[in-house]
mmCIF file of C-alpha atoms in Angstrom:
data_model
loop_
_atom_site.group_PDB
_atom_site.id
_atom_site.type_symbol
_atom_site.label_atom_id
_atom_site.label_comp_id
_atom_site.label_asym_id
_atom_site.label_seq_id
_atom_site.Cartn_x
_atom_site.Cartn_y
_atom_site.Cartn_z
ATOM 1 C CA MET H 1 -13.940 10.710 -4.573
ATOM 2 C CA LEU H 2 -11.076 11.249 -2.134
ATOM 3 C CA ILE H 3 -9.587 8.235 -0.358
ATOM 4 C CA GLN H 4 -6.816 7.962 2.214
ATOM 5 C CA ILE H 5 -4.074 5.365 1.607
ATOM 6 C CA ASN H 6 -1.939 4.022 4.470
ATOM 7 C CA ILE H 7 0.937 1.542 4.438
ATOM 8 C CA THR H 8 3.402 0.471 7.132
ATOM 9 C CA ILE H 9 7.145 0.442 6.438
ATOM 10 C CA PRO H 10 9.339 -1.256 9.086
ATOM 11 C CA PRO H 11 11.845 0.974 10.937
ATOM 12 C CA GLY H 12 14.885 1.407 8.716
ATOM 13 C CA GLY H 13 12.969 0.135 5.671
ATOM 14 C CA SER H 14 14.223 1.176 2.236
ATOM 15 C CA ALA H 15 10.937 1.266 0.287
ATOM 16 C CA GLY H 16 9.907 4.433 -1.584
ATOM 17 C CA PRO H 17 9.280 6.791 -3.206
ATOM 18 C CA PHE H 18 6.119 5.347 -4.744
ATOM 19 C CA ASP H 19 4.072 5.484 -7.952
ATOM 20 C CA LEU H 20 0.322 4.798 -7.639
ATOM 21 C CA TYR H 21 -1.598 2.762 -10.224
ATOM 22 C CA SER H 22 -5.190 1.536 -10.429
ATOM 23 C CA ASP H 23 -7.140 -1.193 -12.170
ATOM 24 C CA ALA H 24 -9.233 1.491 -13.913
ATOM 25 C CA ASN H 25 -6.684 1.508 -16.771
ATOM 26 C CA GLY H 26 -5.230 -1.950 -16.183
ATOM 27 C CA TYR H 27 -2.252 -0.534 -14.206
ATOM 28 C CA THR H 28 -0.764 0.755 -17.473
ATOM 29 C CA ALA H 29 0.114 4.268 -16.267
ATOM 30 C CA PRO H 30 0.403 5.793 -12.775
ATOM 31 C CA PHE H 31 -2.067 8.467 -11.652
ATOM 32 C CA GLU H 32 0.386 9.730 -8.993
ATOM 33 C CA THR H 33 4.192 9.594 -9.122
ATOM 34 C CA GLN H 34 7.071 10.019 -6.683
ATOM 35 C CA VAL H 35 4.886 9.991 -3.544
ATOM 36 C CA PRO H 36 7.225 10.131 -0.492
ATOM 37 C CA ALA H 37 7.231 7.161 1.869
ATOM 38 C CA ALA H 38 6.497 9.505 4.782
ATOM 39 C CA SER H 39 3.263 10.635 3.105
ATOM 40 C CA LEU H 40 1.947 7.081 2.700
ATOM 41 C CA THR H 41 2.828 6.042 6.248
ATOM 42 C CA ALA H 42 1.113 9.172 7.612
ATOM 43 C CA GLY H 43 -1.990 8.697 5.409
ATOM 44 C CA TYR H 44 -1.939 9.993 1.835
ATOM 45 C CA ILE H 45 -5.155 11.549 0.471
ATOM 46 C CA VAL H 46 -5.689 11.102 -3.250
ATOM 47 C CA GLU H 47 -8.464 11.449 -5.825
ATOM 48 C CA LEU H 48 -9.662 7.923 -6.687
ATOM 49 C CA PRO H 49 -9.680 7.353 -10.482
ATOM 50 C CA VAL H 50 -13.169 6.763 -11.872
ATOM 51 C CA GLY H 51 -13.960 3.046 -11.920
ATOM 52 C CA ALA H 52 -10.993 2.019 -9.746
ATOM 53 C CA THR H 53 -11.485 -0.792 -7.212
ATOM 54 C CA ILE H 54 -7.810 -1.602 -6.523
ATOM 55 C CA ILE H 55 -4.873 0.752 -5.897
ATOM 56 C CA ARG H 56 -1.404 -0.653 -6.682
ATOM 57 C CA VAL H 57 1.361 1.026 -4.633
ATOM 58 C CA CYS H 58 4.791 0.459 -6.250
ATOM 59 C CA SER H 59 8.168 1.404 -4.776
ATOM 60 C CA VAL H 60 10.398 2.879 -7.506
ATOM 61 C CA GLY H 61 13.603 3.610 -5.596
ATOM 62 C CA THR H 62 16.113 1.172 -4.099
ATOM 63 C CA CYS H 63 13.238 -1.281 -3.682
ATOM 64 C CA GLU H 64 11.106 -2.242 -6.659
ATOM 65 C CA ASN H 65 8.091 -4.050 -5.258
ATOM 66 C CA CYS H 66 4.329 -3.447 -5.213
ATOM 67 C CA ILE H 67 1.334 -4.082 -3.003
ATOM 68 C CA ASP H 68 -2.339 -4.001 -4.081
ATOM 69 C CA ILE H 69 -4.960 -2.361 -1.859
ATOM 70 C CA PRO H 70 -8.716 -2.866 -2.479
ATOM 71 C CA THR H 71 -10.608 0.418 -2.115
ATOM 72 C CA ASN H 72 -13.792 -1.158 -0.689
ATOM 73 C CA CYS H 73 -15.924 1.692 -2.011
ATOM 74 C CA PRO H 74 -19.399 1.833 -0.463
ATOM 75 C CA THR H 75 -22.635 1.434 -2.398
ATOM 76 C CA THR H 76 -25.371 4.066 -2.271
ATOM 77 C CA THR H 77 -29.090 3.276 -1.976
ATOM 78 C CA THR H 78 -32.006 5.705 -2.152
ATOM 79 C CA THR H 79 -35.381 5.174 -0.451
ATOM 80 C CA SER H 80 -38.509 7.313 -0.740
ATOM 81 C CA THR H 81 -41.454 7.592 1.664
ATOM 82 C CA SER H 82 -44.705 9.570 1.320
ATOM 83 C CA THR H 83 -47.414 10.726 3.737
ATOM 84 C CA SER H 84 -50.893 12.183 3.097
ATOM 85 C CA THR H 85 -53.495 14.168 5.112
ATOM 86 C CA THR H 86 -57.317 14.193 5.014
ATOM 87 C CA THR H 87 -57.186 17.287 2.822
ATOM 88 C CA SER H 88 -55.580 15.166 0.080
ATOM 89 C CA THR H 89 -52.309 17.029 0.174
ATOM 90 C CA SER H 90 -49.122 14.964 0.066
ATOM 91 C CA SER H 91 -45.442 15.463 0.550
ATOM 92 C CA THR H 92 -42.521 13.290 -0.468
ATOM 93 C CA THR H 93 -39.266 13.009 1.409
ATOM 94 C CA THR H 94 -36.205 11.461 -0.248
ATOM 95 C CA THR H 95 -33.513 10.158 2.036
ATOM 96 C CA THR H 96 -30.130 9.050 0.679
ATOM 97 C CA THR H 97 -27.963 6.854 2.857
ATOM 98 C CA THR H 98 -24.587 5.295 2.331
ATOM 99 C CA THR H 99 -24.102 1.660 3.279
ATOM 100 C CA ALA H 100 -21.097 -0.546 2.857
ATOM 101 C CA ALA H 101 -21.050 -4.308 2.400
ATOM 102 C CA PRO H 102 -19.646 -5.816 5.605
ATOM 103 C CA PRO H 103 -15.922 -6.371 4.916
ATOM 104 C CA TYR H 104 -14.183 -9.311 6.558
ATOM 105 C CA LYS H 105 -10.438 -9.490 7.084
ATOM 106 C CA PHE H 106 -8.275 -11.919 5.116
ATOM 107 C CA ASN H 107 -5.015 -11.534 7.053
ATOM 108 C CA TRP H 108 -1.941 -13.033 5.374
ATOM 109 C CA GLU H 109 1.704 -13.549 6.305
ATOM 110 C CA LEU H 110 4.614 -14.682 4.136
ATOM 111 C CA ILE H 111 7.368 -16.281 6.265
ATOM 112 C CA THR H 112 10.221 -18.791 6.235
ATOM 113 C CA GLY H 113 11.700 -21.173 8.770
ATOM 114 C CA THR H 114 15.100 -21.106 7.042
ATOM 115 C CA PRO H 115 15.977 -17.394 6.783
ATOM 116 C CA SER H 116 19.668 -17.966 5.994
ATOM 117 C CA ASP H 117 19.074 -20.508 3.207
ATOM 118 C CA ILE H 118 16.162 -19.177 1.146
ATOM 119 C CA GLY H 119 16.576 -17.524 -2.235
ATOM 120 C CA ASN H 120 13.321 -15.775 -3.153
ATOM 121 C CA VAL H 121 9.879 -16.854 -1.968
ATOM 122 C CA LYS H 122 7.075 -15.113 -3.867
ATOM 123 C CA LEU H 123 3.399 -15.068 -2.888
ATOM 124 C CA ARG H 124 0.619 -14.199 -5.330
ATOM 125 C CA ILE H 125 -2.983 -13.870 -4.121
ATOM 126 C CA TYR H 126 -5.967 -13.571 -6.454
ATOM 127 C CA VAL H 127 -9.508 -12.512 -5.537
ATOM 128 C CA ASP H 128 -12.182 -13.437 -8.088
ATOM 129 C CA THR H 129 -9.309 -14.135 -10.584
ATOM 130 C CA ILE H 130 -7.827 -10.618 -10.090
ATOM 131 C CA GLU H 131 -4.282 -10.479 -8.700
ATOM 132 C CA VAL H 132 -4.336 -8.311 -5.555
ATOM 133 C CA VAL H 133 -1.093 -9.280 -3.774
ATOM 134 C CA THR H 134 2.422 -9.788 -5.119
ATOM 135 C CA SER H 135 4.908 -10.103 -2.275
ATOM 136 C CA THR H 136 8.438 -11.516 -1.963
ATOM 137 C CA ILE H 137 10.786 -12.424 0.883
ATOM 138 C CA SER H 138 14.522 -13.025 0.583
ATOM 139 C CA PRO H 139 17.616 -13.123 2.842
ATOM 140 C CA GLY H 140 17.518 -10.008 5.037
ATOM 141 C CA ASN H 141 13.834 -9.414 4.190
ATOM 142 C CA THR H 142 12.162 -12.522 5.582
ATOM 143 C CA TYR H 143 8.691 -11.314 6.575
ATOM 144 C CA GLN H 144 5.765 -9.739 4.739
ATOM 145 C CA SER H 145 2.149 -9.353 5.808
ATOM 146 C CA GLY H 146 -1.053 -7.564 4.901
ATOM 147 C CA THR H 147 -4.837 -7.524 5.133
ATOM 148 C CA LEU H 148 -7.463 -7.863 2.407
ATOM 149 C CA PHE H 149 -10.978 -6.620 3.150
ATOM 150 C CA LEU H 150 -13.357 -9.045 1.425
ATOM 151 C CA THR H 151 -17.054 -9.797 1.347
ATOM 152 C CA ALA H 152 -18.596 -13.215 1.895
ATOM 153 C CA GLY H 153 -18.627 -15.278 -1.281
ATOM 154 C CA GLN H 154 -15.502 -13.852 -2.887
ATOM 155 C CA VAL H 155 -13.163 -16.587 -4.130
ATOM 156 C CA VAL H 156 -9.479 -16.547 -3.166
ATOM 157 C CA THR H 157 -6.696 -18.451 -4.934
ATOM 158 C CA ALA H 158 -2.952 -18.206 -4.372
ATOM 159 C CA THR H 159 0.443 -19.576 -5.367
ATOM 160 C CA ILE H 160 3.709 -19.673 -3.420
ATOM 161 C CA GLY H 161 6.862 -19.903 -5.512
ATOM 162 C CA ASN H 162 10.047 -21.020 -3.741
ATOM 163 C CA VAL H 163 13.086 -20.256 -5.961
ATOM 164 C CA LYS H 164 16.816 -20.839 -5.441
ATOM 165 C CA THR H 165 19.323 -21.767 -8.140
ATOM 166 C CA GLY H 166 20.774 -25.267 -7.739
ATOM 167 C CA THR H 167 19.674 -28.508 -6.119
ATOM 168 C CA TRP H 168 17.889 -28.069 -2.788
ATOM 169 C CA ASN H 169 15.288 -29.572 -0.501
ATOM 170 C CA PHE H 170 12.240 -27.316 -0.959
ATOM 171 C CA SER H 171 9.155 -27.206 1.277
ATOM 172 C CA ASN H 172 6.001 -25.056 0.957
ATOM 173 C CA LYS H 173 3.326 -24.934 3.653
ATOM 174 C CA ILE H 174 -0.078 -23.131 3.742
ATOM 175 C CA ILE H 175 -1.837 -22.676 7.100
ATOM 176 C CA LYS H 176 -5.394 -21.386 7.651
ATOM 177 C CA ASP H 177 -6.474 -20.305 11.132
ATOM 178 C CA GLY H 178 -3.744 -22.363 12.804
ATOM 179 C CA ALA H 179 -4.225 -25.609 10.836
ATOM 180 C CA LEU H 180 -2.775 -26.926 7.561
ATOM 181 C CA TYR H 181 -5.085 -25.944 4.706
ATOM 182 C CA GLN H 182 -3.619 -28.722 2.561
ATOM 183 C CA PRO H 183 -0.787 -31.274 2.846
ATOM 184 C CA GLN H 184 2.690 -29.790 3.050
ATOM 185 C CA ASP H 185 4.362 -29.753 -0.378
ATOM 186 C CA ASN H 186 7.888 -31.207 -0.215
ATOM 187 C CA CYS H 187 10.412 -31.817 -2.975
ATOM 188 C CA THR H 188 13.652 -33.472 -1.791
ATOM 189 C CA PRO H 189 15.599 -32.633 -3.767
ATOM 190 C CA CYS H 190 14.406 -30.294 -6.523
ATOM 191 C CA VAL H 191 16.308 -28.154 -9.003
ATOM 192 C CA ASP H 192 15.900 -24.353 -8.884
ATOM 193 C CA GLU H 193 12.274 -24.053 -7.635
ATOM 194 C CA LEU H 194 9.066 -25.466 -6.183
ATOM 195 C CA THR H 195 5.717 -23.760 -6.921
ATOM 196 C CA THR H 196 2.643 -24.668 -4.869
ATOM 197 C CA PRO H 197 -0.919 -23.435 -5.565
ATOM 198 C CA LEU H 198 -3.943 -23.588 -3.298
ATOM 199 C CA PHE H 199 -5.106 -27.111 -4.180
ATOM 200 C CA SER H 200 -8.705 -25.895 -3.880
ATOM 201 C CA PRO H 201 -9.914 -22.239 -4.038
ATOM 202 C CA TYR H 202 -11.102 -20.699 -0.770
ATOM 203 C CA THR H 203 -14.523 -19.044 -0.638
ATOM 204 C CA MET H 204 -14.575 -16.156 1.858
ATOM 205 C CA GLY H 205 -17.035 -16.679 4.689
ATOM 206 C CA SER H 206 -18.727 -14.205 7.024
ATOM 207 C CA ALA H 207 -15.791 -14.032 9.449
ATOM 208 C CA ASN H 208 -12.179 -12.897 9.626
ATOM 209 C CA THR H 209 -9.528 -15.465 8.682
ATOM 210 C CA ASN H 210 -5.746 -15.737 9.166
ATOM 211 C CA TRP H 211 -3.387 -17.348 6.639
ATOM 212 C CA ILE H 212 0.324 -18.187 6.769
ATOM 213 C CA PHE H 213 2.309 -19.000 3.623
ATOM 214 C CA GLN H 214 5.703 -20.517 4.476
ATOM 215 C CA GLY H 215 8.566 -21.400 2.141
ATOM 216 C CA ASP H 216 11.645 -23.258 3.406
ATOM 217 C CA VAL H 217 14.911 -24.318 1.739
ATOM 218 C CA ASN H 218 17.491 -26.769 3.091
ATOM 219 C CA PRO H 219 20.711 -28.149 1.604
ATOM 220 C CA PRO H 220 20.303 -31.676 0.188
ATOM 221 C CA THR H 221 21.543 -34.579 2.288
ATOM 222 C CA THR H 222 24.982 -35.764 1.116
ATOM 223 C CA THR H 223 26.962 -38.944 1.860
ATOM 224 C CA THR H 224 30.736 -38.570 2.168
ATOM 225 C CA THR H 225 33.098 -41.541 1.638
ATOM 226 C CA SER H 226 36.676 -41.056 2.762
ATOM 227 C CA THR H 227 39.871 -43.059 2.167
ATOM 228 C CA SER H 228 43.280 -42.599 3.688
ATOM 229 C CA SER H 229 46.807 -43.303 2.509
ATOM 230 C CA THR H 230 50.281 -42.504 3.749
ATOM 231 C CA THR H 231 52.515 -40.401 1.517
ATOM 232 C CA THR H 232 55.688 -38.421 1.908
ATOM 233 C CA THR H 233 55.302 -34.956 0.416
ATOM 234 C CA THR H 234 57.587 -31.956 0.211
ATOM 235 C CA SER H 235 55.412 -28.838 -0.133
ATOM 236 C CA THR H 236 55.706 -25.076 -0.327
ATOM 237 C CA SER H 237 52.928 -23.113 1.393
ATOM 238 C CA THR H 238 51.609 -19.740 0.254
ATOM 239 C CA SER H 239 49.211 -17.786 2.468
ATOM 240 C CA THR H 240 46.525 -15.612 0.891
ATOM 241 C CA THR H 241 44.196 -13.351 2.871
ATOM 242 C CA THR H 242 40.808 -12.547 1.313
ATOM 243 C CA THR H 243 38.566 -9.862 2.747
ATOM 244 C CA THR H 244 34.863 -10.140 1.904
ATOM 245 C CA THR H 245 32.499 -7.241 2.492
ATOM 246 C CA THR H 246 28.838 -8.214 2.856
ATOM 247 C CA VAL H 247 26.201 -5.608 2.166
ATOM 248 C CA ALA H 248 22.923 -6.220 3.991
ATOM 249 C CA PRO H 249 19.962 -6.490 1.584
ATOM 250 C CA ALA H 250 17.520 -3.608 1.630
ATOM 251 C CA ASP H 251 14.381 -4.121 3.736
ATOM 252 C CA CYS H 252 11.606 -3.665 1.175
ATOM 253 C CA ALA H 253 8.671 -4.784 3.314
ATOM 254 C CA LEU H 254 5.305 -3.067 2.749
ATOM 255 C CA ASN H 255 2.875 -4.018 5.522
ATOM 256 C CA GLY H 256 -0.582 -3.189 6.824
ATOM 257 C CA PRO H 257 -2.046 -1.541 3.695
ATOM 258 C CA SER H 258 -5.458 0.142 3.720
ATOM 259 C CA ALA H 259 -7.446 2.456 1.481
ATOM 260 C CA VAL H 260 -10.509 4.164 2.948
ATOM 261 C CA ILE H 261 -12.806 6.895 1.734
ATOM 262 C CA ASN H 262 -11.766 10.315 2.999
ATOM 263 C CA PRO H 263 -13.741 11.928 4.343
ATOM 264 C CA THR H 264 -16.334 9.245 5.254
ATOM 265 C CA THR H 265 -19.704 10.805 4.441
ATOM 266 C CA THR H 266 -23.393 10.123 4.307
ATOM 267 C CA THR H 267 -24.592 11.364 0.937
ATOM 268 C CA THR H 268 -26.960 14.233 1.756
ATOM 269 C CA SER H 269 -25.763 16.798 -0.784
ATOM 270 C CA THR H 270 -23.139 18.062 1.652
ATOM 271 C CA THR H 271 -21.266 21.217 0.654
ATOM 272 C CA ILE H 272 -17.567 21.319 1.519
ATOM 273 C CA ALA H 273 -16.665 24.582 3.245
ATOM 274 C CA SER H 274 -13.632 26.433 1.945
ATOM 275 C CA LYS H 275 -11.790 29.703 2.568
ATOM 276 C CA THR H 276 -10.044 31.886 0.017
ATOM 277 C CA GLY H 277 -6.347 32.565 0.089
ATOM 278 C CA LEU H 278 -3.228 33.156 -1.964
ATOM 279 C CA ILE H 279 -0.463 30.739 -2.940
ATOM 280 C CA SER H 280 2.926 31.432 -4.487
ATOM 281 C CA SER H 281 3.135 30.995 -8.263
ATOM 282 C CA THR H 282 6.516 29.286 -7.877
ATOM 283 C CA SER H 283 7.748 26.635 -5.471
ATOM 284 C CA HIS H 284 10.891 25.494 -3.671
ATOM 285 C CA SER H 285 12.194 22.044 -2.800
ATOM 286 C CA THR H 286 12.470 22.723 0.962
ATOM 287 C CA ASP H 287 11.498 26.293 1.964
ATOM 288 C CA ALA H 288 8.950 28.575 0.313
ATOM 289 C CA CYS H 289 9.110 31.431 2.849
ATOM 290 C CA PRO H 290 11.098 33.719 0.482
ATOM 291 C CA LEU H 291 8.357 33.375 -2.196
ATOM 292 C CA THR H 292 5.395 35.723 -2.731
ATOM 293 C CA PRO H 293 1.781 34.411 -2.692
ATOM 294 C CA SER H 294 -0.028 35.850 -5.733
ATOM 295 C CA VAL H 295 -2.399 33.162 -7.077
ATOM 296 C CA SER H 296 -5.978 32.946 -5.761
ATOM 297 C CA VAL H 297 -6.971 29.550 -4.346
ATOM 298 C CA TRP H 298 -9.709 27.987 -2.221
ATOM 299 C CA ILE H 299 -8.622 26.021 0.861
ATOM 300 C CA THR H 300 -10.544 23.493 2.979
ATOM 301 C CA ASN H 301 -10.040 22.630 6.655
ATOM 302 C CA PRO H 302 -7.848 25.555 7.800
ATOM 303 C CA THR H 303 -6.873 25.867 11.448
ATOM 304 C CA GLY H 304 -7.170 28.947 13.682
ATOM 305 C CA THR H 305 -9.454 31.952 13.249
ATOM 306 C CA GLY H 306 -9.233 35.528 12.064
ATOM 307 C CA ALA H 307 -5.707 36.888 11.714
ATOM 308 C CA SER H 308 -4.209 33.582 12.947
ATOM 309 C CA GLN H 309 -5.965 31.342 10.424
ATOM 310 C CA ARG H 310 -3.636 29.127 8.340
ATOM 311 C CA VAL H 311 -3.498 25.834 6.451
ATOM 312 C CA SER H 312 -3.396 22.493 8.287
ATOM 313 C CA THR H 313 -2.350 18.964 7.298
ATOM 314 C CA SER H 314 -6.072 18.281 6.683
ATOM 315 C CA SER H 315 -6.306 21.104 4.151
ATOM 316 C CA VAL H 316 -6.843 20.525 0.423
ATOM 317 C CA ILE H 317 -6.184 23.362 -2.046
ATOM 318 C CA TYR H 318 -8.386 23.970 -5.113
ATOM 319 C CA THR H 319 -8.048 26.426 -8.010
ATOM 320 C CA ASP H 320 -11.783 27.217 -8.314
ATOM 321 C CA ALA H 321 -14.606 28.215 -5.991
ATOM 322 C CA GLY H 322 -16.640 25.142 -6.958
ATOM 323 C CA LEU H 323 -13.853 22.899 -5.647
ATOM 324 C CA ASN H 324 -13.753 20.984 -8.910
ATOM 325 C CA THR H 325 -10.049 21.365 -9.775
ATOM 326 C CA LEU H 326 -7.303 20.327 -7.362
ATOM 327 C CA PHE H 327 -4.120 22.389 -7.142
ATOM 328 C CA ASN H 328 -1.222 20.225 -8.377
ATOM 329 C CA GLY H 329 1.713 21.014 -6.098
ATOM 330 C CA ASP H 330 3.735 17.976 -7.186
ATOM 331 C CA GLY H 331 5.123 17.584 -3.632
ATOM 332 C CA ASN H 332 7.020 20.902 -3.683
ATOM 333 C CA TYR H 333 6.904 23.652 -1.024
ATOM 334 C CA TYR H 334 4.617 26.701 -1.485
ATOM 335 C CA ARG H 335 3.997 29.858 0.534
ATOM 336 C CA VAL H 336 0.320 30.307 1.478
ATOM 337 C CA ILE H 337 -1.751 32.906 3.326
ATOM 338 C CA MET H 338 -5.472 32.798 4.133
ATOM 339 C CA THR H 339 -7.601 35.844 3.309
ATOM 340 C CA GLY H 340 -7.809 38.076 6.412
ATOM 341 C CA SER H 341 -4.888 36.330 8.104
ATOM 342 C CA SER H 342 -1.455 37.722 8.921
ATOM 343 C CA ILE H 343 0.300 34.351 9.043
ATOM 344 C CA TYR H 344 2.281 33.090 6.056
ATOM 345 C CA THR H 345 3.165 29.381 5.939
ATOM 346 C CA SER H 346 5.564 27.200 3.972
ATOM 347 C CA SER H 347 4.585 23.559 3.403
ATOM 348 C CA PRO H 348 4.598 20.819 0.766
ATOM 349 C CA VAL H 349 1.516 20.565 -1.461
ATOM 350 C CA TYR H 350 1.012 17.271 -3.290
ATOM 351 C CA GLY H 351 -0.370 16.457 -6.718
ATOM 352 C CA ASN H 352 -3.853 15.967 -5.278
ATOM 353 C CA GLY H 353 -3.865 19.400 -3.606
ATOM 354 C CA ALA H 354 -3.338 17.958 -0.123
ATOM 355 C CA VAL H 355 -1.165 19.976 2.254
ATOM 356 C CA GLY H 356 1.595 17.898 3.840
ATOM 357 C CA SER H 357 3.942 18.310 6.752
ATOM 358 C CA PRO H 358 5.993 20.016 7.991
ATOM 359 C CA ILE H 359 4.073 23.304 7.978
ATOM 360 C CA SER H 360 6.400 26.176 8.888
ATOM 361 C CA ILE H 361 5.281 29.687 9.891
ATOM 362 C CA CYS H 362 7.286 32.198 7.885
ATOM 363 C CA PRO H 363 8.927 35.135 9.682
#
């Protein structure tokens, strides 16, 4: 099954490239590697591993953080009806429809009211005991948010860990739909950290809900006693100038994740249309126009007709007519031409056979 994964990276964000994991193998090995950030923000189409219900998107570059995205796969039901005539002949019609359990939104935000004083504030959210969100804010990266699509009856638990080395006044607050879900957790002072769980698990109802998890840090209150005395001192003064360069922390925020089935279909034994074409046997990192297409492939969703037909960003390339084996382009650029067309194109092709952008028309 193909699904489309989307995330939102703030302008100037440093996250990416990404490796993709799933709970089908316990997140032990990625099923896609080095996916560009631009592909995920535009909508990245990937083959969902068999048995997967959660996709874990992990940045593996300057930023090293992950976000979990439930796939919300639909369930399929089959119903049969029969009719008969007075001549005792009968016919049976089988209709297959696809229905999805109504998902409700569990919107969450991780924030702080003391952006210049926090160390690291980490949020972990669990749904039915499975960890689905691991998110952290820190100086220079003080906001994270996301949405979980849940069904009524699922049980949510969470912990917020507020960590900063030393002695500080820590405060953790959890707000549901504009009101405190539980009493604010204060520790004044504490050493190094304060961890606060949901005091009671939350059972998802049949409505959307909004949650805010807030971690604050303030310096401890100190009392200063001063004394004065008069002395006569002869001193020598030395002036030292120190220049400090501060490097702004990377913005690693990953927001607004979603994973939806692509394409959305009603199961009626639909056959995916494809066109034949040729693709180059070698690739290039940026421009495949000098290459020669020589390998037969089957391509879905081309654009144009006749001699002007060519691949589009909705196209997926397969190596067999039955569309069972995806062409693994590994994100490199290939030269492609559709059968009967006169237009050669150069574009990236990803590990799941999906054609990316930009698509350039070769001279």
